[in-house]
Coordinates of C-alpha atoms and ligand atoms in Angstrom, one line a residue:
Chain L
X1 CA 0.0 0.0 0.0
X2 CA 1.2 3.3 -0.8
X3 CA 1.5 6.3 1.7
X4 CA 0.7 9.6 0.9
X5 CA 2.7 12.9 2.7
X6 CA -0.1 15.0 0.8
X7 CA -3.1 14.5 -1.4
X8 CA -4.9 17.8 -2.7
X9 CA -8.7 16.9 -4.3
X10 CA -10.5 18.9 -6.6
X11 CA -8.6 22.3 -5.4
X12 CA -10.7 25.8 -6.9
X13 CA -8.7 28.4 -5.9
X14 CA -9.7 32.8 -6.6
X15 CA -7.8 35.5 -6.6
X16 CA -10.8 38.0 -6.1
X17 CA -12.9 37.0 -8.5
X18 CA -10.0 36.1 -10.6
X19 CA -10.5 32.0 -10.9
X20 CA -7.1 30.5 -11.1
X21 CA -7.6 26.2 -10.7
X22 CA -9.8 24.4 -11.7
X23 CA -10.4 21.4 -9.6
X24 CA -6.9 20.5 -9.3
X25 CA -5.8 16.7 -7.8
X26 CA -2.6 15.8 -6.8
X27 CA -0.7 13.3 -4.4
X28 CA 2.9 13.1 -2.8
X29 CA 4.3 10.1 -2.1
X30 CA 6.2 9.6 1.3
X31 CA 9.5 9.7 0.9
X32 CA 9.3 10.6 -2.9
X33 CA 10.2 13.5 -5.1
X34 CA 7.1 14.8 -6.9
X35 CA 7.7 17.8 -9.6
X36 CA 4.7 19.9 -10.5
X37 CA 5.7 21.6 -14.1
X38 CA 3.6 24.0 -16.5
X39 CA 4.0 27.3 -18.2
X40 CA 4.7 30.5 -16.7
X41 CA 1.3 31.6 -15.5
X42 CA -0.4 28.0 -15.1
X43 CA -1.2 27.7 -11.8
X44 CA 1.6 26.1 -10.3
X45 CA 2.7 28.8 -7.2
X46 CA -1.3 29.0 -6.5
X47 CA -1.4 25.5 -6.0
X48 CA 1.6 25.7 -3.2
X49 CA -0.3 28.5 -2.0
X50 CA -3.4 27.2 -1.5
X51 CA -1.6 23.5 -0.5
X52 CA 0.3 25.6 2.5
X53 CA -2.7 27.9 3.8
X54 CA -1.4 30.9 2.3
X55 CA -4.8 31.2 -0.3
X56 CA -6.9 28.6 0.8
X57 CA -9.1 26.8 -2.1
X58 CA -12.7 27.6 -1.9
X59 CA -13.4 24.2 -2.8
X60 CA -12.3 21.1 -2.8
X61 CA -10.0 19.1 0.0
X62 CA -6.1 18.8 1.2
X63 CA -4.9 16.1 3.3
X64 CA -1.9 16.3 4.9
X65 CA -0.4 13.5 7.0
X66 CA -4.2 12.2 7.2
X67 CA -5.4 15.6 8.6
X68 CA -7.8 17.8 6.6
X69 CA -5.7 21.1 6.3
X70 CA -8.0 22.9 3.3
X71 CA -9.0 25.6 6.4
X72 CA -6.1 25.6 8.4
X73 CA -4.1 28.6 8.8
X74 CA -0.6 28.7 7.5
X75 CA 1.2 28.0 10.7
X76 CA -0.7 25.3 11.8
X77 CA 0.1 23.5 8.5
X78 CA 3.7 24.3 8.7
X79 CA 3.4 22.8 12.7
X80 CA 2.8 19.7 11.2
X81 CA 6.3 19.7 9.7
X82 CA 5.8 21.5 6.2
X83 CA 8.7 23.0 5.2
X84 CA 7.8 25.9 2.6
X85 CA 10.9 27.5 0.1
X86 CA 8.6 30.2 -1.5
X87 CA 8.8 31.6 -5.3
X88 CA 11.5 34.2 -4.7
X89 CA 12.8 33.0 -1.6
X90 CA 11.4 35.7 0.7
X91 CA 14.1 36.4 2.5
X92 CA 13.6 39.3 5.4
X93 CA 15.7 41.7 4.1
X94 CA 16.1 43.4 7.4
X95 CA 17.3 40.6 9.6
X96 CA 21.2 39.4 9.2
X97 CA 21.4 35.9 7.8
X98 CA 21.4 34.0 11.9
X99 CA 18.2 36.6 12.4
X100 CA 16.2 35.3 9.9
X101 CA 17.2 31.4 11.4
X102 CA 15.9 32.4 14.8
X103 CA 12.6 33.5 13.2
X104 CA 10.6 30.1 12.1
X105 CA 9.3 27.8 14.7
X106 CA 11.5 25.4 16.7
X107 CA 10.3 21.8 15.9
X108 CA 12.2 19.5 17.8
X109 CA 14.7 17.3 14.9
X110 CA 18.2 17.1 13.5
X111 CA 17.8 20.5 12.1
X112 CA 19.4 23.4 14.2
X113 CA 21.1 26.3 13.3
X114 CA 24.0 24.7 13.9
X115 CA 23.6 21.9 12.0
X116 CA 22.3 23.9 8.6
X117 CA 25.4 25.9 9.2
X118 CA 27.4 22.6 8.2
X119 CA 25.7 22.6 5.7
X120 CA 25.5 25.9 3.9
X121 CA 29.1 26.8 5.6
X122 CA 28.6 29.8 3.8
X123 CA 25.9 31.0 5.7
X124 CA 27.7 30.9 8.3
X125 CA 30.5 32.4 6.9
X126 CA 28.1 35.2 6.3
X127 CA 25.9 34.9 9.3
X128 CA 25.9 38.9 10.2
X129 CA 24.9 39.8 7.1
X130 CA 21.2 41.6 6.2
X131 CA 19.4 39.3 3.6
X132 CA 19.0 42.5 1.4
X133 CA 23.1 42.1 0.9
X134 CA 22.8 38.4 0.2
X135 CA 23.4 36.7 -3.7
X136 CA 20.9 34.9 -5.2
X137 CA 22.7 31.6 -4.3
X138 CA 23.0 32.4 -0.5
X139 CA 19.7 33.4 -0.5
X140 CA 18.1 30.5 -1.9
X141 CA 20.2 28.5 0.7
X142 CA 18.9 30.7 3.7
X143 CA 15.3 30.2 2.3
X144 CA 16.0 26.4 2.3
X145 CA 17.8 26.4 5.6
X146 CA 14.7 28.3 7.1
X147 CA 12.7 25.8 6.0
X148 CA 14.5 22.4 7.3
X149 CA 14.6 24.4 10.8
X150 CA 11.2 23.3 10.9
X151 CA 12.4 19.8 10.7
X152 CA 9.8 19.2 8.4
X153 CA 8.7 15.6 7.1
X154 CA 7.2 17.3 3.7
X155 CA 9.2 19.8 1.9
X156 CA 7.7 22.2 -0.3
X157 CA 9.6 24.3 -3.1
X158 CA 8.4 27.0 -5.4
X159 CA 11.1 27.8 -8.2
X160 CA 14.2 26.7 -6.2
X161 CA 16.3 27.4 -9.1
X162 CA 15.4 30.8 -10.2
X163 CA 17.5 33.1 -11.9
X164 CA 20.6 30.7 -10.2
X165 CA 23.7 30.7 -11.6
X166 CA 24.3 26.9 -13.1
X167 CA 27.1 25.0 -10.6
X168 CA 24.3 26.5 -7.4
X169 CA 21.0 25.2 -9.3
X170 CA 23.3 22.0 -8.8
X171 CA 23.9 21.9 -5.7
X172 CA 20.2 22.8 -4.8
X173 CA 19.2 19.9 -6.7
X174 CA 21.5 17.3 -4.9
X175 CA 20.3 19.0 -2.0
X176 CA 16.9 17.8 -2.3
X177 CA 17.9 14.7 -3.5
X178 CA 19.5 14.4 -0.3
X179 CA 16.7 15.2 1.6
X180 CA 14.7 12.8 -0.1
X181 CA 17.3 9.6 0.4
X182 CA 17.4 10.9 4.4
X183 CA 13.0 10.2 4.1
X184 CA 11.6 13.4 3.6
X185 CA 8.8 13.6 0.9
X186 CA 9.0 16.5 -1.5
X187 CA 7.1 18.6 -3.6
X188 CA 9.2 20.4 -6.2
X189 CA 7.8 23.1 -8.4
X190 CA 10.4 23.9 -11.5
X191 CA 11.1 25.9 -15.0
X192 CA 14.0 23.3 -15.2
X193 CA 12.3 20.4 -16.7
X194 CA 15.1 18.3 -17.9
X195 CA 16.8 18.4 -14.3
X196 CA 13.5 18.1 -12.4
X197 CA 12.6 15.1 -14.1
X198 CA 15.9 13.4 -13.8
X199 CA 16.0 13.6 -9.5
X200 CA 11.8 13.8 -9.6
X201 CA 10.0 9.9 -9.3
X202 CA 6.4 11.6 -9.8
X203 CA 5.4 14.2 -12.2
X204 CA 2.4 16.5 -12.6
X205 CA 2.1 18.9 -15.3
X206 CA -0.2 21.7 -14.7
X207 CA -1.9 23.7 -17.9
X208 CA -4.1 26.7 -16.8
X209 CA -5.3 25.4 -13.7
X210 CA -5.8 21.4 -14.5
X211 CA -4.1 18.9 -14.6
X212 CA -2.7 17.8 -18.4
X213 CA -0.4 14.9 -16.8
X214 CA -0.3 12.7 -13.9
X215 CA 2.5 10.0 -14.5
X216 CA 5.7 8.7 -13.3
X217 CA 9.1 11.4 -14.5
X218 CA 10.1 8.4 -16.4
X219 CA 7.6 8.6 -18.6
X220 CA 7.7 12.3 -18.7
X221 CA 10.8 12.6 -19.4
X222 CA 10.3 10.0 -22.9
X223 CA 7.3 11.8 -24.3
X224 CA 8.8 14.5 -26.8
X225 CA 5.7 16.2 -27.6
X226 CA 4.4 17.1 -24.5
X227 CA 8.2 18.0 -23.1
X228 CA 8.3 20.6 -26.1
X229 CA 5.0 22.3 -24.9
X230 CA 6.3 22.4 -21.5
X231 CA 9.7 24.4 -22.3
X232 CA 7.6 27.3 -23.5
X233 CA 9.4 30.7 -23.3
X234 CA 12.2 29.3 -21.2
X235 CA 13.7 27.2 -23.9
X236 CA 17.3 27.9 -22.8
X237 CA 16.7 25.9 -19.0
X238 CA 17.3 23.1 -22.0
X239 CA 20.7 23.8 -22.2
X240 CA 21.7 23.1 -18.1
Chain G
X1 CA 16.1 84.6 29.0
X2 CA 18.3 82.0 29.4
X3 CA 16.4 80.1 32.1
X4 CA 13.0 80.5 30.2
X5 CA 14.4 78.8 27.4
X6 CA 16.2 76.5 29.3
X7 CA 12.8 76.0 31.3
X8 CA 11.2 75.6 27.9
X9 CA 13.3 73.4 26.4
X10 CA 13.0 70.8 29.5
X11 CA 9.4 71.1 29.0
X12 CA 10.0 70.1 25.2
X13 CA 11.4 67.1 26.6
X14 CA 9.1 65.8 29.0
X15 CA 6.2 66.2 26.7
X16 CA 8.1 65.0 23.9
X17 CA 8.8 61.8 25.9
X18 CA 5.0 61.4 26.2
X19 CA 4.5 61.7 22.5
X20 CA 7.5 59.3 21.7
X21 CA 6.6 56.8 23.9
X22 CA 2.7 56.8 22.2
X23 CA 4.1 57.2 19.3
X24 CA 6.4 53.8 19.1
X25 CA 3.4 52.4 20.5
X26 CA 1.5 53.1 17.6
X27 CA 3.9 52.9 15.1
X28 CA 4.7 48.9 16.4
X29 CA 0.6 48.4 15.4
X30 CA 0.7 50.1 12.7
X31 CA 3.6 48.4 11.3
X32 CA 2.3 44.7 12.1
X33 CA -1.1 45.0 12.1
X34 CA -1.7 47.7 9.8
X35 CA -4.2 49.1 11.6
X36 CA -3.9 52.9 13.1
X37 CA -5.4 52.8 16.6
X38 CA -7.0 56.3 17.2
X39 CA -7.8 54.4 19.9
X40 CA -4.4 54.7 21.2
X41 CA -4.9 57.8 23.7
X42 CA -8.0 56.0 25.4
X43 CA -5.7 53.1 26.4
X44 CA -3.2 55.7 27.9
X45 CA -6.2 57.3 29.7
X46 CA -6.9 53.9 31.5
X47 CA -3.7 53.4 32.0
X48 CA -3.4 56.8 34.1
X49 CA -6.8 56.1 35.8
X50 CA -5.8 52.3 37.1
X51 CA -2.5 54.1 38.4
X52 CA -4.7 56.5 40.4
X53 CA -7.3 54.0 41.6
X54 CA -4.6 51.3 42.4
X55 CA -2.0 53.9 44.4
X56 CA -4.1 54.4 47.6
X57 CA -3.2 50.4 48.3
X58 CA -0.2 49.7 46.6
X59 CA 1.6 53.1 46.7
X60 CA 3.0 55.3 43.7
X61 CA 5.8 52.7 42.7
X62 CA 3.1 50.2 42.6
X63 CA 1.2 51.6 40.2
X64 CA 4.1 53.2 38.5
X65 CA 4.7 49.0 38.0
X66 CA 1.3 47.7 37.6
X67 CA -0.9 49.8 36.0
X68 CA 0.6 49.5 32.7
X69 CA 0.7 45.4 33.0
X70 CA -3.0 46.0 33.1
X71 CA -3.4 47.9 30.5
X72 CA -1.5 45.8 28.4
X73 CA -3.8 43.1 29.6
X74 CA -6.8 44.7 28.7
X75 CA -5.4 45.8 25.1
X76 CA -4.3 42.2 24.7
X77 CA -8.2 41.4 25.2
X78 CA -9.5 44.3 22.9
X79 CA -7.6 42.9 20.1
X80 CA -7.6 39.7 20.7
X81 CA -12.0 40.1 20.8
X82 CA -12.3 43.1 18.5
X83 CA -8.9 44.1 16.4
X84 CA -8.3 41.3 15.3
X85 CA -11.9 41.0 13.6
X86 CA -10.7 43.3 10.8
X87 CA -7.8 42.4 9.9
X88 CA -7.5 41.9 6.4
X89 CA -10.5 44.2 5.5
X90 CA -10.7 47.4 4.4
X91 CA -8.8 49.9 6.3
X92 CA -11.9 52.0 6.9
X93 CA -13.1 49.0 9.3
X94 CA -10.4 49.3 11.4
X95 CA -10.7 53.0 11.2
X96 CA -14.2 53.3 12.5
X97 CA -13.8 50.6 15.2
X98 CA -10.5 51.7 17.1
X99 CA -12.3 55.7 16.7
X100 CA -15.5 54.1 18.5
X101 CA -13.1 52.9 20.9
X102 CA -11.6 55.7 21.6
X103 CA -14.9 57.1 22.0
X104 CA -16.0 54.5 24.1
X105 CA -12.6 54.8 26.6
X106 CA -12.6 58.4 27.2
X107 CA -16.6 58.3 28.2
X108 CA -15.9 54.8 30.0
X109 CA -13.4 56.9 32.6
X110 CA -16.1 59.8 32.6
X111 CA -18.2 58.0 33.7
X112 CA -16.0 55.9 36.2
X113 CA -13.8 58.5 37.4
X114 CA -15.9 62.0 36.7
X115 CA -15.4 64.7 34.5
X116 CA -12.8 66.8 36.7
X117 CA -9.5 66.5 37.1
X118 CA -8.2 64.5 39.9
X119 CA -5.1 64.9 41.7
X120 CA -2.4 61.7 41.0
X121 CA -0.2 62.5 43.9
X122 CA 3.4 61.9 43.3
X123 CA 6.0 61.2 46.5
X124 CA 6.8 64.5 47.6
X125 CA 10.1 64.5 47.7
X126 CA 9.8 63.4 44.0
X127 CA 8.5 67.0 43.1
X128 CA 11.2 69.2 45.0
X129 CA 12.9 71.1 42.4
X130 CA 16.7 70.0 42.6
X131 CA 17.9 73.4 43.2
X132 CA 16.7 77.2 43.0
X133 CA 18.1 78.1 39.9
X134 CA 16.9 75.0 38.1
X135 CA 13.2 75.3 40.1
X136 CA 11.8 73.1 36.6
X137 CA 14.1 70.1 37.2
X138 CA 12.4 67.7 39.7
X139 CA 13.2 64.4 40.9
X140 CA 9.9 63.2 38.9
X141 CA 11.1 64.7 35.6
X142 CA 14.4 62.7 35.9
X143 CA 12.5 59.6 36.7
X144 CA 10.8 60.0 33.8
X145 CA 13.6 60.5 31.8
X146 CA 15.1 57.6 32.7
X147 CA 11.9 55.5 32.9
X148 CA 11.3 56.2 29.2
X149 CA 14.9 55.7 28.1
X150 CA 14.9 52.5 29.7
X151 CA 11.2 51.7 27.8
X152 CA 12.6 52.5 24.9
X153 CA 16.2 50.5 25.4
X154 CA 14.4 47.7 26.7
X155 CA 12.4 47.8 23.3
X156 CA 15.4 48.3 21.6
X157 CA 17.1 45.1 23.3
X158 CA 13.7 43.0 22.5
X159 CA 13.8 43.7 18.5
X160 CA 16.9 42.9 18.2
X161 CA 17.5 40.3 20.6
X162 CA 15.1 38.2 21.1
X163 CA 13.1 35.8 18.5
X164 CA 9.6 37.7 19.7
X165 CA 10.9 40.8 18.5
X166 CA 13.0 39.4 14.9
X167 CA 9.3 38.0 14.4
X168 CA 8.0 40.9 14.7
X169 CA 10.5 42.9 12.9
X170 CA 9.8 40.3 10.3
X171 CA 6.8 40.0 10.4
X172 CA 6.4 44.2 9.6
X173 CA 7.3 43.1 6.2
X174 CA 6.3 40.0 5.4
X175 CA 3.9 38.4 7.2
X176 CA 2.9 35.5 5.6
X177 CA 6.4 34.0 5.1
X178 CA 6.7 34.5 9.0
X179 CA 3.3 32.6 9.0
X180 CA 4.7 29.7 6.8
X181 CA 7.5 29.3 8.8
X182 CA 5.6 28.0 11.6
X183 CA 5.1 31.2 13.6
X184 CA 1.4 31.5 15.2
X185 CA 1.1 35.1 13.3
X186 CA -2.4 35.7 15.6
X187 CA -0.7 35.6 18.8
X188 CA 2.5 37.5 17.6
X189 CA 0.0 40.3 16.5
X190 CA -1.7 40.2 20.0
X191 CA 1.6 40.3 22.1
X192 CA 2.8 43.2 19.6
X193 CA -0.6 45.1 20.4
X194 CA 0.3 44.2 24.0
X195 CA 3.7 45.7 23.6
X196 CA 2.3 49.0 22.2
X197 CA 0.1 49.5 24.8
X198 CA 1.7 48.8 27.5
X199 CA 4.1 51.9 26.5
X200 CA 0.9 54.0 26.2
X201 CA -0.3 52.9 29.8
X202 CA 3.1 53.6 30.8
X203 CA 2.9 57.2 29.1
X204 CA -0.6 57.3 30.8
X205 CA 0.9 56.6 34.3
X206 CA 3.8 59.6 33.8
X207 CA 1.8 62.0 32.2
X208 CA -0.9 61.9 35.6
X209 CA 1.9 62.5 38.1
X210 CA 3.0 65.7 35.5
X211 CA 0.2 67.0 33.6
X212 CA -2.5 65.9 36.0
X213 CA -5.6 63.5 35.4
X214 CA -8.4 63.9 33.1
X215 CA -10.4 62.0 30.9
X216 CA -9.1 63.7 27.6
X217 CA -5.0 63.0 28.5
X218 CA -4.7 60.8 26.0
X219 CA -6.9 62.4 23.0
X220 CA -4.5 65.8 23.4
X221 CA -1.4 63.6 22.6
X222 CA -2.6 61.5 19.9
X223 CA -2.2 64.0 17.1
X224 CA 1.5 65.0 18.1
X225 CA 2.3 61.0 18.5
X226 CA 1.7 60.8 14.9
X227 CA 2.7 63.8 13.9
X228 CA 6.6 62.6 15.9
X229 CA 5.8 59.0 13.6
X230 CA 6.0 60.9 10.2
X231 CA 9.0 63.3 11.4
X232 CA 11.1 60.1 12.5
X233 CA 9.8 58.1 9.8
X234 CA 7.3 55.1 9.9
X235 CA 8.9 51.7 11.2
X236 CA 12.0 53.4 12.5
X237 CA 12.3 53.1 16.6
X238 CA 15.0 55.6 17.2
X239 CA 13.5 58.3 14.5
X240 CA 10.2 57.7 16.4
X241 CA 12.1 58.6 19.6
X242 CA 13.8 61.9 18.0
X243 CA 10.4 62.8 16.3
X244 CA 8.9 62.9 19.7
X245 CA 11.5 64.9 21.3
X246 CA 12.2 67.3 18.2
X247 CA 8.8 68.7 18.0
X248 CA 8.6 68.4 22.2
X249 CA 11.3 70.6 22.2
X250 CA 10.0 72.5 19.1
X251 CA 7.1 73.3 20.8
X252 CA 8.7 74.1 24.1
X253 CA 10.8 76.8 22.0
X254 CA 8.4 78.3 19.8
X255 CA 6.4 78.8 23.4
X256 CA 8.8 81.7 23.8
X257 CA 9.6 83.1 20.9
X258 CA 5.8 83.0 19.8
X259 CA 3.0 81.8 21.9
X260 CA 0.7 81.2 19.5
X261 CA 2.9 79.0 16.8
X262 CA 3.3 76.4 20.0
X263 CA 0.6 73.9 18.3
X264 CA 1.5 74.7 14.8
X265 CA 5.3 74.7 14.6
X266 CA 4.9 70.2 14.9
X267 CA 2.9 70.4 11.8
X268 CA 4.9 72.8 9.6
X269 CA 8.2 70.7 10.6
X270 CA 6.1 67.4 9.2
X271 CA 5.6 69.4 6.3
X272 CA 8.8 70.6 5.9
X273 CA 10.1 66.6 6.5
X274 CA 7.3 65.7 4.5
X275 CA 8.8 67.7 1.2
X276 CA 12.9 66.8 1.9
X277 CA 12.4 63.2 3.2
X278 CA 9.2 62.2 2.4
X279 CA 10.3 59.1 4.7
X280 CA 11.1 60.7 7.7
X281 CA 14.0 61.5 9.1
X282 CA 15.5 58.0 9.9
X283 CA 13.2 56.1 7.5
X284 CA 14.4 53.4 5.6
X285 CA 13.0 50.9 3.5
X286 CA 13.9 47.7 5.8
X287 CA 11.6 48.8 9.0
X288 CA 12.6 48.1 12.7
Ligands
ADP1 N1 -2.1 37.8 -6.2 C1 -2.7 37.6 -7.4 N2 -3.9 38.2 -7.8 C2 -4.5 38.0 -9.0 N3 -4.0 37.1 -9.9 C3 -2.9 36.4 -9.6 C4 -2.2 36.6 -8.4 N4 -1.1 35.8 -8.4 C5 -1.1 35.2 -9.5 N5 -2.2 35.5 -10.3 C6 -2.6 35.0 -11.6 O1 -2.8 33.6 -11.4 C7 -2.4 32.8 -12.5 C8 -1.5 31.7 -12.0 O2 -0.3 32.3 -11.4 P1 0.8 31.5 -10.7 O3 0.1 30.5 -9.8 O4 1.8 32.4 -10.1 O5 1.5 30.7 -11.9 P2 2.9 30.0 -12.0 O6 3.4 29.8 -10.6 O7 2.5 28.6 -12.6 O8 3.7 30.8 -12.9 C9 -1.7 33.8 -13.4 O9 -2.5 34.1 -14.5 C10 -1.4 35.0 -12.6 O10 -1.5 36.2 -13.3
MG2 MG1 5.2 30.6 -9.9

């Protein structure tokens, strides 16, 4: 029997009156990498959003370690170990680099401060620092390291990769492969196809608020035509 | 001449203390909550009336120490049961339910306490001028002093020390990534609220022992408070402090040179800020 970190049913979630998904299903395996890929504008950030509490869907039903979460706030959903990397890191600009560590919740775990100091060294390196002073790189790490201080059993990242230079979109990616092989179920929204599909084991693709594939990355990763659609505008994330 | 404007300038100070310490308060709330609390002066009121009720049993320094606990109790319970309510909505929600509070306050302590003025009395040898030449220096002025400087440093210390205040510093900016991150955002906004009104009841308690007790302290300070908020610049605890002071000691000056500019001069310095730093004077873009 398979175990699911996360399953999301028939998600419809607004912006205003705007409606953005359209009954939008998905599931994350435990201990399994699942990649959610579309377009630029399909619906893949509102459907972290609305999978974390942040815009909640109006209807339809998330699940999350067997709890009904559609309603919850987003700190209660986090408090039951969801790690969140958001689309553009949010870092706090105005805390130093330890500030910013000190800010989310303590769940008790491997995960201190100390221990995501080993390893990003170069946040600590950098630890007095204000996040407005931070690279891309180091901010990406501080917005991953802020999210395994939660000690979280499902990770959840929005665009990890972003606007990265290509030895640190690497390195994020065999960080979440990492994270995986240590148990930790993950939920990986990209613009990198080619690499998401190589680390990923499930893969949704999202097309203006529905789902237009539900399938293992293998298979994915064989079918040409639909891997063409998917590169879109960002054609050079080919070349990585 | 010399004395008067040293006399004046002292004044300055004191009051400008008063409208410091609201204005932080207001400017924490506003920052986190994004709600203005015209509200704000009422709290102080209570503040200086639970000090004057309380002192008969448990002295000055007693209510000097608990009076603003219990204010801050109470505001933790107003926005825990009403604030809260609209957050999120329109701004004019918040607008008309803190200005109906502030309404309700100042005729609560009517009510309770009566329309006159009643006498807060202060240790005596608190109010003894130090010395002859210096009658306007007392004992209670430099307790104030050093009761708001250590207000404000103890602030300080909190935002920058402790994970309360980085949340809340954080939180001034982005709220929902504090939020994802595990951080119960409802009772970060209620402590903050606490925060802030504690300092008002603690402005509440001060002012009684100087500028004597009546049910419309708080509404005469509320103005300068935010006046001293767009001087220093919104989100910026020291240029809150100097707004406060400057246009304290502003209007402490302008007393002597001419009388009747004393409420203006705060407002034409806001507009002068207003038109060379439109941020305020310590304003920045990262707040706190
Ligand atoms: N805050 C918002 N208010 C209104 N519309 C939004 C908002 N955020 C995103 N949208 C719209 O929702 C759609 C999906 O956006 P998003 O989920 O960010 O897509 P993706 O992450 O796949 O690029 C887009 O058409 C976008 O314009
Ligand atoms: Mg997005």
């Amino acid at each position: 029997m398979t175990n699911y970190a996360l399953e999301a049913e028939g998600l419809h979630t607004f912006y205003g009156k705007s409606h953005i998904l359209h009954g939008v299903s998905l599931k994350v395996e435990e201990g399994k990498i699942t990649t959610l890929l579309g377009r630029n504008g399909a619906g893949k950030s509102t459907t972290l959003r609305s999978l974390v509490g942040l815009t909640p869907a109006r209807e339809g039903k998330v699940t999350i370690f067997g709890q009904d979460t559609t309603r919850r706030p987003p700190f209660a959903i986090a408090g039951l170990g969801v790690g969140f990397v958001p689309e553009g890191r949010k870092i706090f600009p105005n805390l130093t680099i330890e500030e910013n560590l000190k800010v989310p919740a303590d769940r008790p775990g491997y995960w201190t401060i100390d221990t995501v100091y080993e390893l990003f060294p170069r946040l600590k390196e950098r630890r007095n620092n204000k996040g407005r002073q931070l690279s891309g790189g180091e901010q990406e790490m501080l917005s991953i390291a802020r999210a395994l201080l939660l000690n979280p059993k499902l990770l959840i990242l929005d665009e990890p990769s972003q606007g990265l230079a290509p030895l640190i979109v690497r390195e994020v990616f065999n960080i979440v492969v990492r994270m995986r092989d240590q148990g930790m179920s993950v939920l990986l929204v990209e613009q990198n196809v080619r690499m998401s599909l190589e680390v990923a084991d499930h893969a949704y693709v999202l097309n203006d608020g529905e789902i237009a594939f539900d399938g293992s990355a293998t298979d994915l990763s064989e079918d040409e035509d639909r891997l063409q659609s998917l590169a879109g505008v960002s054609a050079e994330v080919w070349e990585i | 001449m010399t004395q008067l404007i040293l006399f004046n300038i002292a004044n300055g100070l004191i009051i400008g203390a008063f409208y410091a310490l609201m204005a932080i308060g207001l400017s924490l709330i506003m920052s986190l909550s994004d709600v203005i609390n015209f509200a704000h002066g009422g709290f102080l009121a209570i503040g200086a009336y639970i000090a004057y009720t309380l002192s008969p049993y448990i002295g000055f320094w007693g209510g000097l120490l608990v009076a603003p606990v219990l204010t801050a109790v109470l505001g933790i319970i107003v926005e825990k049961f009403l604030i809260s309510r609209v957050y999120g909505r329109d701004p004019l929600y918040s607008l008309l339910l803190t200005f109906g509070l502030a309404f309700i306050f100042e005729d609560g302590t009517r009510m309770i306490w009566g329309a006159q003025s009643v006498p807060y009395s202060v240790p005596n040898w608190l109010m003894t001028p130090l010395s002859n030449e210096y009658f306007f220096i007392t004992g209670y002025r430099l307790l104030m002093i050093a009761l708001v400087a250590l207000a404000v440093g103890g602030l300080f210390w909190m935002m920058n020390k402790t994970r309360l205040g980085l949340r809340i510093r954080a939180g001034t900016l982005d709220l929902e990534t504090v939020s994802v991150l595990g951080v119960n955002v409802r009772v970060l906004r209620n402590l903050n609220f606490g925060i802030g009104i504690y300092l008002a009841g603690l402005a509440g308690v001060l002012a009684a022992g100087q500028l004597g007790l009546q049910p419309t302290i708080g509404a005469s300070l509320i103005m300068p408070s935010f006046v001293a908020i767009i001087i220093g610049g919104l989100g910026s605890l020291l240029g809150t402090l100097l707004g406060g002071l400057l246009i304290g000691v502003a209007s402490g000056i302008t007393s002597v040179f001419l009388p009747s500019g004393t409420e203006a001069v705060m407002y034409v310095m806001m507009a002068l800020v207003l038109l060379v730093r439109p941020q305020g004077l310590l304003g920045e873009e990262g707040r706190f």
